[in-house]
Amino acid sequence: MAKATRKKKDPDASAEEKILSAARAVFTRNGYAATTVRDIAAEADLNFSLVNYYFRSKEKLYDLVMKDAIRQLLSGIKDVLNDVHTTPEEKIDLVCVGWIDMLLVHPDLPLFVMNGVANSSNDITKELVENNVFLTSYFVKQLMELHGKGKLKIAPLHLVMNLVSMLTLPFVARHLLLKTGAIDMKIFKAMMEERKTQIPGWIKLMM
């Protein structure tokens, strides 16, 4: 009986994963408004009714894909930011390497999340609040303590905003840079590798 149950679940799990992967690709490419469930079914190479069976509606599917993207974008750095044994400077070094490495694998994540906020439901807003790993982190607590003692030149919130912007915006602008011919993908990747060490240097100068 156990083997029969596993055989039954495997195709279902595979279908759900294919649908979610296809949905993210289509939502990223077309945007929420221009995407239909039929587009997602075609991308996944699955029957339209099967997509409806698993996820009921485009809105439900979008919420699930958005929540997963938010978790993927932010959760990887949570442990780094909350490590009580490292200095703020050490955290900045580690965050820059980890964040850029993750975005080089998933370069469309930032743009997808940013576009998704405009169509966000209450569930997605809640997900953003619950995954607010920067502002509730030990890293920010350290920065606030330094600022309170007059040992930090810039306000903690400005520092965090600058750090996140420097790490994320090149990936948001990537398509524009590539389409204008200003750079190619090889150059872009090389620049992102350089930014792993450049951004910590720039941020520390602000401190």
Short mmCIF file of C-alpha atoms in Angstrom, two decimals:
data_model
loop_
_atom_site.label_atom_id
_atom_site.label_comp_id
_atom_site.label_asym_id
_atom_site.label_seq_id
_atom_site.Cartn_x
_atom_site.Cartn_y
_atom_site.Cartn_z
CA MET A 1 0.00 0.00 0.00
CA ALA A 2 2.81 2.41 0.86
CA LYS A 3 4.40 2.03 -2.57
CA ALA A 4 1.06 2.65 -4.29
CA THR A 5 0.57 5.85 -2.27
CA ARG A 6 4.00 7.16 -3.23
CA LYS A 7 3.35 6.46 -6.89
CA LYS A 8 0.10 8.38 -6.71
CA LYS A 9 1.67 11.43 -5.02
CA ASP A 10 4.75 11.78 -7.20
CA PRO A 11 2.91 12.88 -10.37
CA ASP A 12 0.78 15.29 -8.32
CA ALA A 13 3.82 16.87 -6.71
CA SER A 14 5.55 17.10 -10.08
CA ALA A 15 2.51 18.77 -11.65
CA GLU A 16 2.23 21.35 -8.86
CA GLU A 17 5.93 22.19 -9.12
CA LYS A 18 5.66 22.55 -12.91
CA ILE A 19 2.64 24.85 -12.56
CA LEU A 20 4.32 27.06 -9.95
CA SER A 21 7.51 27.28 -12.00
CA ALA A 22 5.57 28.11 -15.15
CA ALA A 23 3.46 30.69 -13.31
CA ARG A 24 6.50 32.55 -12.08
CA ALA A 25 8.02 32.57 -15.57
CA VAL A 26 4.83 33.88 -17.19
CA PHE A 27 4.02 36.42 -14.47
CA THR A 28 7.59 37.74 -14.70
CA ARG A 29 7.47 37.93 -18.49
CA ASN A 30 3.93 39.30 -19.00
CA GLY A 31 2.97 40.89 -15.70
CA TYR A 32 -0.05 39.98 -13.62
CA ALA A 33 -2.78 41.68 -15.66
CA ALA A 34 -1.67 40.27 -19.01
CA THR A 35 -1.31 36.70 -17.75
CA THR A 36 -4.09 34.10 -18.00
CA VAL A 37 -4.41 30.64 -16.51
CA ARG A 38 -4.28 29.29 -20.07
CA ASP A 39 -0.90 31.00 -20.55
CA ILE A 40 0.40 29.26 -17.44
CA ALA A 41 -1.01 25.89 -18.52
CA ALA A 42 0.67 26.26 -21.92
CA GLU A 43 4.00 27.20 -20.31
CA ALA A 44 3.78 24.15 -18.03
CA ASP A 45 2.63 21.95 -20.93
CA LEU A 46 -0.32 20.80 -18.84
CA ASN A 47 -4.08 20.75 -19.30
CA PHE A 48 -5.90 23.98 -18.41
CA SER A 49 -8.34 22.12 -16.15
CA LEU A 50 -5.43 20.60 -14.20
CA VAL A 51 -4.12 24.06 -13.31
CA ASN A 52 -7.59 25.07 -12.15
CA TYR A 53 -7.90 21.85 -10.15
CA TYR A 54 -4.74 22.56 -8.15
CA PHE A 55 -4.92 26.31 -7.73
CA ARG A 56 -8.55 27.41 -8.41
CA SER A 57 -7.73 30.87 -9.75
CA LYS A 58 -5.03 33.12 -11.17
CA GLU A 59 -5.17 35.24 -8.00
CA LYS A 60 -4.53 32.25 -5.74
CA LEU A 61 -1.65 31.08 -7.89
CA TYR A 62 -0.14 34.56 -8.00
CA ASP A 63 -0.28 34.85 -4.21
CA LEU A 64 1.52 31.53 -3.79
CA VAL A 65 4.22 32.40 -6.32
CA MET A 66 4.72 35.84 -4.77
CA LYS A 67 5.01 34.47 -1.23
CA ASP A 68 7.59 31.93 -2.39
CA ALA A 69 9.57 34.66 -4.19
CA ILE A 70 9.58 36.88 -1.08
CA ARG A 71 10.79 34.02 1.11
CA GLN A 72 13.46 33.11 -1.42
CA LEU A 73 14.65 36.68 -1.73
CA LEU A 74 14.91 37.38 1.99
CA SER A 75 15.20 34.20 4.03
CA GLY A 76 18.69 33.31 2.84
CA ILE A 77 20.24 36.25 4.68
CA LYS A 78 18.22 35.97 7.90
CA ASP A 79 20.81 33.92 9.77
CA VAL A 80 23.62 36.25 8.70
CA LEU A 81 21.78 39.35 9.92
CA ASN A 82 20.89 37.79 13.27
CA ASP A 83 24.30 36.32 14.10
CA VAL A 84 25.22 37.78 17.50
CA HIS A 85 28.88 36.84 17.05
CA THR A 86 29.72 39.01 14.02
CA THR A 87 30.23 42.76 13.72
CA PRO A 88 28.06 44.95 11.44
CA GLU A 89 30.99 45.19 9.02
CA GLU A 90 31.30 41.41 8.86
CA LYS A 91 27.57 41.08 8.28
CA ILE A 92 27.76 43.54 5.38
CA ASP A 93 30.54 41.47 3.75
CA LEU A 94 28.54 38.24 4.11
CA VAL A 95 25.22 39.74 2.99
CA CYS A 96 26.75 41.19 -0.18
CA VAL A 97 28.26 37.86 -1.23
CA GLY A 98 25.17 35.81 -0.32
CA TRP A 99 22.63 38.19 -1.87
CA ILE A 100 24.49 38.59 -5.17
CA ASP A 101 25.18 34.85 -5.44
CA MET A 102 21.46 34.16 -4.95
CA LEU A 103 20.38 36.78 -7.50
CA LEU A 104 22.84 35.53 -10.10
CA VAL A 105 20.94 32.24 -9.92
CA HIS A 106 17.51 33.93 -9.80
CA PRO A 107 18.06 37.32 -11.52
CA ASP A 108 14.35 38.08 -12.10
CA LEU A 109 13.36 37.79 -8.43
CA PRO A 110 13.73 41.48 -7.47
CA LEU A 111 11.75 42.77 -10.46
CA PHE A 112 9.09 40.14 -9.92
CA VAL A 113 8.66 41.07 -6.26
CA MET A 114 8.63 44.81 -7.00
CA ASN A 115 6.00 44.43 -9.72
CA GLY A 116 4.01 42.12 -7.49
CA VAL A 117 3.65 44.67 -4.71
CA ALA A 118 1.38 46.75 -6.98
CA ASN A 119 -1.04 43.80 -7.18
CA SER A 120 -0.49 42.61 -3.62
CA SER A 121 -3.25 41.07 -1.57
CA ASN A 122 -3.51 41.27 2.20
CA ASP A 123 -1.77 37.88 2.37
CA ILE A 124 1.21 39.15 0.41
CA THR A 125 1.41 42.30 2.53
CA LYS A 126 1.44 40.09 5.62
CA GLU A 127 4.21 37.98 4.07
CA LEU A 128 6.32 41.10 3.47
CA VAL A 129 5.85 42.21 7.07
CA GLU A 130 6.65 38.77 8.50
CA ASN A 131 9.77 38.51 6.32
CA ASN A 132 11.03 41.99 7.14
CA VAL A 133 14.39 40.46 8.01
CA PHE A 134 16.43 43.66 7.84
CA LEU A 135 14.55 46.07 10.08
CA THR A 136 13.87 43.47 12.79
CA SER A 137 17.38 42.01 12.70
CA TYR A 138 20.23 42.02 15.20
CA PHE A 139 22.20 43.84 12.50
CA VAL A 140 19.92 46.88 12.75
CA LYS A 141 20.05 46.67 16.55
CA GLN A 142 23.84 46.90 16.32
CA LEU A 143 23.61 49.88 13.97
CA MET A 144 21.16 51.68 16.27
CA GLU A 145 23.47 51.18 19.22
CA LEU A 146 26.40 52.60 17.26
CA HIS A 147 24.30 55.54 16.07
CA GLY A 148 23.13 56.25 19.61
CA LYS A 149 26.73 56.40 20.77
CA GLY A 150 27.69 58.74 17.93
CA LYS A 151 29.82 56.06 16.27
CA LEU A 152 27.74 55.80 13.09
CA LYS A 153 27.62 58.81 10.74
CA ILE A 154 24.49 57.73 8.84
CA ALA A 155 21.05 56.84 10.20
CA PRO A 156 20.56 53.03 10.31
CA LEU A 157 17.52 53.11 8.01
CA HIS A 158 19.42 55.06 5.35
CA LEU A 159 22.30 52.60 5.59
CA VAL A 160 19.97 49.60 5.14
CA MET A 161 18.17 51.29 2.22
CA ASN A 162 21.47 52.05 0.51
CA LEU A 163 22.73 48.50 1.01
CA VAL A 164 19.58 46.87 -0.35
CA SER A 165 19.44 49.30 -3.28
CA MET A 166 23.05 48.73 -4.29
CA LEU A 167 22.56 44.98 -4.22
CA THR A 168 19.17 44.82 -5.93
CA LEU A 169 18.76 47.63 -8.47
CA PRO A 170 21.37 46.36 -10.96
CA PHE A 171 19.24 43.22 -11.35
CA VAL A 172 16.10 45.32 -11.84
CA ALA A 173 17.90 47.34 -14.54
CA ARG A 174 19.49 44.26 -16.12
CA HIS A 175 17.01 43.88 -19.00
CA LEU A 176 17.32 47.55 -19.96
CA LEU A 177 21.11 47.40 -19.92
CA LEU A 178 21.13 44.24 -22.04
CA LYS A 179 18.56 45.51 -24.55
CA THR A 180 20.37 48.80 -25.10
CA GLY A 181 23.57 46.91 -25.82
CA ALA A 182 25.43 48.76 -23.07
CA ILE A 183 26.63 45.39 -21.73
CA ASP A 184 26.18 41.72 -22.43
CA MET A 185 25.41 38.97 -19.93
CA LYS A 186 29.08 38.04 -19.49
CA ILE A 187 29.95 41.63 -18.58
CA PHE A 188 26.93 41.91 -16.28
CA LYS A 189 27.96 38.80 -14.34
CA ALA A 190 31.54 40.06 -14.06
CA MET A 191 30.28 43.39 -12.72
CA MET A 192 28.13 41.63 -10.11
CA GLU A 193 31.16 39.63 -8.99
CA GLU A 194 33.07 42.90 -8.58
CA ARG A 195 30.23 44.37 -6.53
CA LYS A 196 30.61 41.63 -3.92
CA THR A 197 33.67 43.51 -2.66
CA GLN A 198 32.91 47.02 -3.95
CA ILE A 199 29.57 47.44 -2.18
CA PRO A 200 30.93 46.60 1.30
CA GLY A 201 33.65 49.20 0.72
CA TRP A 202 31.13 51.89 -0.29
CA ILE A 203 28.80 51.09 2.60
CA LYS A 204 31.58 51.15 5.16
CA LEU A 205 32.67 54.59 3.93
CA MET A 206 29.16 55.83 4.84
CA MET A 207 29.52 54.47 8.36
#
